[in-house]
Coordinates of C-alpha atoms in Angstrom, one line a residue:
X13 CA 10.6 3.8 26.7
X14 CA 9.8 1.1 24.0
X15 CA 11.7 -2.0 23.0
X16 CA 14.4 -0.3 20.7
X17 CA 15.1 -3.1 18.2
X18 CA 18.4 -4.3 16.2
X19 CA 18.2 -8.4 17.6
X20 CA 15.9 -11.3 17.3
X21 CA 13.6 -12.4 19.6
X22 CA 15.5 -14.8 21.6
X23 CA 14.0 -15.2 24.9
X24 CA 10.7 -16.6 22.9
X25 CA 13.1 -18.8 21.0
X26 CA 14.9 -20.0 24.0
X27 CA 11.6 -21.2 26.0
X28 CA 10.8 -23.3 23.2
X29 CA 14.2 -25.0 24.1
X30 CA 15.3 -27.9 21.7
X31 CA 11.3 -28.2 20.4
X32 CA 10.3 -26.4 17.2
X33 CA 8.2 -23.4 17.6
X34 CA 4.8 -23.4 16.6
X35 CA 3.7 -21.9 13.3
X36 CA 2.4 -18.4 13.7
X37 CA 0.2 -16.4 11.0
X38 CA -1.7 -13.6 10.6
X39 CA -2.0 -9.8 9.5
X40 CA -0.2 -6.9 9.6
X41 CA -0.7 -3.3 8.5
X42 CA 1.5 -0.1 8.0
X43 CA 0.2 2.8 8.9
X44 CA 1.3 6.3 8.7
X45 CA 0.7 9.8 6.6
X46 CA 0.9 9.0 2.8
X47 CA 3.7 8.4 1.4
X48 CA 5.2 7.7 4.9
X49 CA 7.1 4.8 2.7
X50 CA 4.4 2.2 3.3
X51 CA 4.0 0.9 0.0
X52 CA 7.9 0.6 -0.1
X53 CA 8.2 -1.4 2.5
X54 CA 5.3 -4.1 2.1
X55 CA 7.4 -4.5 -1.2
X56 CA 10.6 -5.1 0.0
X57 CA 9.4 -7.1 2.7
X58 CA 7.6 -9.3 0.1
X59 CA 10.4 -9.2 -2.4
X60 CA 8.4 -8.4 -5.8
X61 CA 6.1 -5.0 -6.8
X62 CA 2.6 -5.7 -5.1
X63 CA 1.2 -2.3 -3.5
X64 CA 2.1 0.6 -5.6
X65 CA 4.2 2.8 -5.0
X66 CA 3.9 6.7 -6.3
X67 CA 5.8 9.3 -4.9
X68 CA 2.8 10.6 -4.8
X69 CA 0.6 10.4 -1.4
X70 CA -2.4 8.4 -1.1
X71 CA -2.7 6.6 -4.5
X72 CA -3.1 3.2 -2.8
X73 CA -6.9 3.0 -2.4
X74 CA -7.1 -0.6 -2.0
X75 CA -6.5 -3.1 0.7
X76 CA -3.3 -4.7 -1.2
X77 CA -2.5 -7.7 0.7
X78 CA 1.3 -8.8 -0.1
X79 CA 2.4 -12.6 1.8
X80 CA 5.7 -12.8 3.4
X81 CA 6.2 -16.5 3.2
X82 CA 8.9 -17.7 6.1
X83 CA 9.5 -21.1 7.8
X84 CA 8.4 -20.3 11.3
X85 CA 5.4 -17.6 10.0
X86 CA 2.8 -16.0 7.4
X87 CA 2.8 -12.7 7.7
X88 CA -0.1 -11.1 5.6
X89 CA 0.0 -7.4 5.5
X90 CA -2.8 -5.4 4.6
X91 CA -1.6 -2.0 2.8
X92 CA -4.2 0.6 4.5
X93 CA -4.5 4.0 2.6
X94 CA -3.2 6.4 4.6
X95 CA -5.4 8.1 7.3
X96 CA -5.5 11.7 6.8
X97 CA -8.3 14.8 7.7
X98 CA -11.3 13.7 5.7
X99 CA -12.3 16.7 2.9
X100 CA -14.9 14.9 0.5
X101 CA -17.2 11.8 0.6
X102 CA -14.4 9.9 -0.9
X103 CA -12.0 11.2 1.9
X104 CA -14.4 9.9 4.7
X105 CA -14.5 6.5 2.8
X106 CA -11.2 5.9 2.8
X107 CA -10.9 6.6 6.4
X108 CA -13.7 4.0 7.9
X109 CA -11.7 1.4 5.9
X110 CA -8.5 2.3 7.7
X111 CA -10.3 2.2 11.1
X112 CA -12.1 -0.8 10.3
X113 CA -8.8 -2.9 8.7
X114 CA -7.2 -1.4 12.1
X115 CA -9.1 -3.0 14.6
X116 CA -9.1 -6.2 12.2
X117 CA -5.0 -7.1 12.1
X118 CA -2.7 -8.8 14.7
X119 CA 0.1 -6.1 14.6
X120 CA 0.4 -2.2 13.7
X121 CA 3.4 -0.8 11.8
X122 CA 3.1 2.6 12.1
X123 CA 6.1 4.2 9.5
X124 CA 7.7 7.5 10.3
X125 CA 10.3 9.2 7.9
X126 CA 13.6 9.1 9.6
X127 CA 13.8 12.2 7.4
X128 CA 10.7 14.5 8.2
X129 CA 10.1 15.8 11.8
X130 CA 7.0 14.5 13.6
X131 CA 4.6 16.8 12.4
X132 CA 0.6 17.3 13.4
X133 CA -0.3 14.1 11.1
X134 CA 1.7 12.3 12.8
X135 CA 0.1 13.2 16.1
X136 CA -3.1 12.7 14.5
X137 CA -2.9 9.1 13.6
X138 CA -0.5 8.2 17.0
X139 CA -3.7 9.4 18.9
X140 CA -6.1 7.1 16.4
X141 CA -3.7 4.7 17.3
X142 CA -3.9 4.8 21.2
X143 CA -7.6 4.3 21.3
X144 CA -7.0 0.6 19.5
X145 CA -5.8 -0.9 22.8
X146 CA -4.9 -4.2 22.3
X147 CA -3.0 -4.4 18.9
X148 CA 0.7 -4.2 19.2
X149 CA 1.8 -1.6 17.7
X150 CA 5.4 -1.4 16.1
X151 CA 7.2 2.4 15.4
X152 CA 9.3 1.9 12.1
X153 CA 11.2 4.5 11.1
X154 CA 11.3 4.3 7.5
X155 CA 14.0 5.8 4.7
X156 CA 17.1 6.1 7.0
X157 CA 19.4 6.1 4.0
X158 CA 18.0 9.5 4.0
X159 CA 19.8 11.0 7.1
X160 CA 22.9 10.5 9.3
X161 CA 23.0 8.3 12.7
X162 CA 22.5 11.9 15.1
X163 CA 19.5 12.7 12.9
X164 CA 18.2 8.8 13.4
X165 CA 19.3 8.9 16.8
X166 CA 17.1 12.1 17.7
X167 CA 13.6 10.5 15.5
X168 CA 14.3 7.1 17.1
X169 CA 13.6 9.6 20.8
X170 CA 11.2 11.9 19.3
X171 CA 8.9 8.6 18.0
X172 CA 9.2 7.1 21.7
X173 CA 8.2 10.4 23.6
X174 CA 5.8 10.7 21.1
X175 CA 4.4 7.0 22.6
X176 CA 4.6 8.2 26.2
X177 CA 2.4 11.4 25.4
X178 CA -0.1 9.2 24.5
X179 CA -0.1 6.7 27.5
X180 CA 1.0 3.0 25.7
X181 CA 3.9 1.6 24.6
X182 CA 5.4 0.5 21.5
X183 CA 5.9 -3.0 21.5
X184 CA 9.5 -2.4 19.2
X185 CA 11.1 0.7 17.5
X186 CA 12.9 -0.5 14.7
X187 CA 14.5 1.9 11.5
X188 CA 14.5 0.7 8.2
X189 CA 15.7 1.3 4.8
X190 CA 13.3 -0.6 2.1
X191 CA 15.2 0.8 -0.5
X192 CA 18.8 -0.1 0.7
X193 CA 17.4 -3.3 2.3
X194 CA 18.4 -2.5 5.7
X195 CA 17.2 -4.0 8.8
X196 CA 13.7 -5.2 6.9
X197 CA 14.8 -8.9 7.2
X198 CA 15.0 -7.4 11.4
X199 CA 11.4 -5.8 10.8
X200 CA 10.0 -9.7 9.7
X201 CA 11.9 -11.3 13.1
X202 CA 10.1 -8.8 14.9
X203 CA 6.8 -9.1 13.6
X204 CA 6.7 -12.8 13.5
X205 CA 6.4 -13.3 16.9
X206 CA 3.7 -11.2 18.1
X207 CA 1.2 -12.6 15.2
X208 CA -1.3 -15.5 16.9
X209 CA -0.1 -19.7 16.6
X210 CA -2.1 -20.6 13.2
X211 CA -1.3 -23.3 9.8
X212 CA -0.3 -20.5 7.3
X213 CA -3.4 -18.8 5.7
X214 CA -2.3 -18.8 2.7
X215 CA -0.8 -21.1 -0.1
X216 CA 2.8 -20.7 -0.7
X217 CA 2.9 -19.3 -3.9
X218 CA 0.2 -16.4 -3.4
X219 CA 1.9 -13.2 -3.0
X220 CA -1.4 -11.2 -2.8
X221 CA -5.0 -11.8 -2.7
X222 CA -5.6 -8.8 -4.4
X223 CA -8.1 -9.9 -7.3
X224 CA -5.6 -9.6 -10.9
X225 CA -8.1 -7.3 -12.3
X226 CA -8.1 -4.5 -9.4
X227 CA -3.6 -4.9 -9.5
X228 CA -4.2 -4.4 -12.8
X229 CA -6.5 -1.3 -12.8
X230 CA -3.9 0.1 -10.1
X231 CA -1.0 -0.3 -12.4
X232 CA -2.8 1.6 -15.3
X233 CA -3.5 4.1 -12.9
X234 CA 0.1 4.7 -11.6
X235 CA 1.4 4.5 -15.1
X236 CA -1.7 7.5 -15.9
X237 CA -0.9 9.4 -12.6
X238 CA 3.0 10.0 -13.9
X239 CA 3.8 13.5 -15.0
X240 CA 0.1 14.6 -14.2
X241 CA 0.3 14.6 -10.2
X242 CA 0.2 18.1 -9.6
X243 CA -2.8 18.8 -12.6
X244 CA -4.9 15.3 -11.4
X245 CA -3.9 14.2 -8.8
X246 CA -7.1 12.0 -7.3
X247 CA -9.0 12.6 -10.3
X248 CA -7.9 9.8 -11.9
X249 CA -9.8 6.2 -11.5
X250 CA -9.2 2.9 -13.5
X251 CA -11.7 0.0 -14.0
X252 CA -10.6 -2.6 -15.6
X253 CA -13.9 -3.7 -18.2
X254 CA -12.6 -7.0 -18.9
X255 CA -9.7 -9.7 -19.1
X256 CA -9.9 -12.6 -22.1
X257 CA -7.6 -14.8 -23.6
X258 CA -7.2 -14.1 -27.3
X259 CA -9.0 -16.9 -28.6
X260 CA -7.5 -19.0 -31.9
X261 CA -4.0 -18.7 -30.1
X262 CA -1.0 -21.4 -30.0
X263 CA -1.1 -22.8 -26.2
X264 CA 2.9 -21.3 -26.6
X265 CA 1.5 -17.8 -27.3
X266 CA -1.3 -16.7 -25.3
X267 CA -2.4 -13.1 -25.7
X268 CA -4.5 -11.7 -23.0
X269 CA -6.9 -8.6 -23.8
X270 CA -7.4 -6.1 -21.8
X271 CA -10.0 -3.3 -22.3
X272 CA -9.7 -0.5 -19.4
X273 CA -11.5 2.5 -19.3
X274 CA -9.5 5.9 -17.2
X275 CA -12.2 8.1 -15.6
X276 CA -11.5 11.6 -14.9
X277 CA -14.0 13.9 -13.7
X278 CA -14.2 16.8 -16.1
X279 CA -13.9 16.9 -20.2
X280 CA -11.2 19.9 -19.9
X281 CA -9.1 16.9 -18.1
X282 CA -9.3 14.4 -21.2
X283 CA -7.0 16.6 -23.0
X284 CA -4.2 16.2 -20.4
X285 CA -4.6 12.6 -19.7
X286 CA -4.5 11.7 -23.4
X287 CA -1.6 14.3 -24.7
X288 CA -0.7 16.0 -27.9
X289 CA -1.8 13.3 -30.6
X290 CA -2.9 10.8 -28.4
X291 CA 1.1 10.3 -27.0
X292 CA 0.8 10.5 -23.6
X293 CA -2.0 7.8 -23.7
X294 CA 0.0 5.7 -25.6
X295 CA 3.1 6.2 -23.2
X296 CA 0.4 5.2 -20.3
X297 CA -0.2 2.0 -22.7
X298 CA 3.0 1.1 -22.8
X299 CA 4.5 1.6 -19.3
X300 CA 1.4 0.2 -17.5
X301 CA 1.6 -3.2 -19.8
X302 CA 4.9 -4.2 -19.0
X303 CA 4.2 -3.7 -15.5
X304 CA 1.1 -6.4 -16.3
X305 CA 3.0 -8.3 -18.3
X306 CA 5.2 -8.7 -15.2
X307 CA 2.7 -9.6 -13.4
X308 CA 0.4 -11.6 -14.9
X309 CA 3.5 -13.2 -16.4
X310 CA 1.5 -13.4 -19.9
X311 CA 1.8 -11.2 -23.1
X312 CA -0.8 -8.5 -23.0
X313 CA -2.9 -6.8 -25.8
X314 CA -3.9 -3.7 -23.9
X315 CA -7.1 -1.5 -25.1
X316 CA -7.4 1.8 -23.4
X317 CA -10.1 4.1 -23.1
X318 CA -11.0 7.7 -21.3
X319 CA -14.1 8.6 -20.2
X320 CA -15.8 11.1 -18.3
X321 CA -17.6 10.8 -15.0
X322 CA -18.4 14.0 -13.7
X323 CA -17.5 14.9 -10.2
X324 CA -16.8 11.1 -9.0
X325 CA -15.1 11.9 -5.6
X326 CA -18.4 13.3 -4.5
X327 CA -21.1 11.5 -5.6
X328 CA -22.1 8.1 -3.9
X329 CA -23.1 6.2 -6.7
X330 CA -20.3 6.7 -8.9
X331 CA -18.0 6.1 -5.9
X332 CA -19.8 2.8 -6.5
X333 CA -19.6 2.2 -9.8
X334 CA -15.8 2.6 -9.7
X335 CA -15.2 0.2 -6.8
X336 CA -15.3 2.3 -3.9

């Protein structure tokens, strides 16, 4: 049975003895069905909004790379969208870059819902996961605050047969809450240790290396997914056109402009997406820019536009075009 985890690693600590342990860094990615709580998780972990979060499955489509900055570690983890039974061209796509980010990273977190039975996408990915030999991989069973301790107690045995089935070992077993902030602080001890002796890889203040522009396109197209899901739910992509200052402004009030275009694939969806006299457009506007305004910790001046591109989930070169 794995390591079941609720301590730091001490014995690593102790055979350093009164010498400070090296400096470790590297990457780390959660894996697990969407909206297995991944995106949750890399947030609370990082302490600020970096991947986003939908309760929607799969709306993180890009490798959103939030820092956890710590004395003794970097720990860069690389938000994978979630691996699931490939039904278009865009399906397939999203796939090769999970199987490709997997054999790239130091450490696996693969989330379970303390809440949901293991169920056959669970199996599915756990068996992805055995072929990668060499990367630890950690079991985190995510949104405990969800259920009581016989309920944990019973997933926590279920997620280590669940290893044994498969022939390997989970280096840990830990259960979390990222929303009540509950043994997450654990999750970092846990990780650190496992990632390779390296200088941190990235400077202290970056909290992703996500390019601003595709953060921004993603928080548009959170903002445009809400209240839509079940009418739209992947026919919705944002490109961001272009980001200036607003020239002719005080160096105390800088206004950055923003012109965004929403692709849907069909003209009978333009109705949906932009509401009854343009309102639901507007409400996108607003939500989405003081999400950037958060971000890019600048006033925003945001110009939105929808267009049409027919059928882009299928079709190769507007997968392109829009940045897949």
């Amino acid at each position: 049975m794995g390591a079941m985890s609720v301590r730091p690693d001490t014995e690593a600590a102790a055979q350093q003895g009164a010498g400070k342990a090296p400096h470790r860094a590297g990457f780390a990615c959660f894996v697990g069905r969407p909206n297995a709580g991944k995106s949750t998780l890399t947030n609370a972990l990082v302490g600020r909004k970096v991947a986003i979060t939908s309760n929607r499955p799969q709306t993180t489509r890009h490798t959103v790379r939030g820092i956890v900055h710590r004395e003794d570690a970097q720990l860069v983890l690389v938000d994978t969208p979630g691996l699931h039974k490939p039904r278009t061209l865009l399906g397939e796509r999203l796939n090769d870059v999970v199987r490709t980010t997997w054999a790239e990273v130091d450490v696996i977190g693969f989330c379970l819902p303390a809440d949901q039975k293991l169920g056959p996408g669970d199996k599915y990915i756990a068996k992805e996961l055995a072929g990668i030999r060499k990367t630890p991989k950690i079991a985190i069973v995510t949104k405990t605050d969800l259920v009581d301790s016989k309920q944990l107690a019973e997933q926590l045995l279920a997620v280590s047969r669940l290893g044994e089935e498969l022939g390997f070992e989970w280096a840990e077993i830990v259960p979390v809450s990222a929303v009540k902030d509950n043994q997450v602080g654990l999750l970092a001890d846990l990780i650190a240790p496992l990632l390779p002796e390296s200088p941190p890889l990235y400077p202290e203040g970056d909290l992703t290396d996500e390019p601003e522009m595709v953060m921004v396109a993603e928080l548009i197209r959170e903002a445009a997914l809400e209240g839509v899901r079940d009418e739209l739910p992947h026919s919705i992509a944002v490109v961001v056109e272009e980001m200036l200052p607003r020239e002719d402004r005080p160096a105390d009030k800088p206004l950055l402009d923003i012109h965004a275009n929403v692709y849907i694939e069909r003209p009978s969806q333009k109705g949906i997406i932009i509401g009854p006299k343009g309102k639901r457009l507007k409400d996108v506007g607003t939500k989405s820019r003081k999400h950037i305004e958060a971000l890019l910790g600048t006033p925003v001046f945001l110009d939105l536009h929808v267009k049409v591109a027919k059928d882009w989930q299928r079709d190769p070169k507007q997968l392109r075009k829009l940045g897949f």
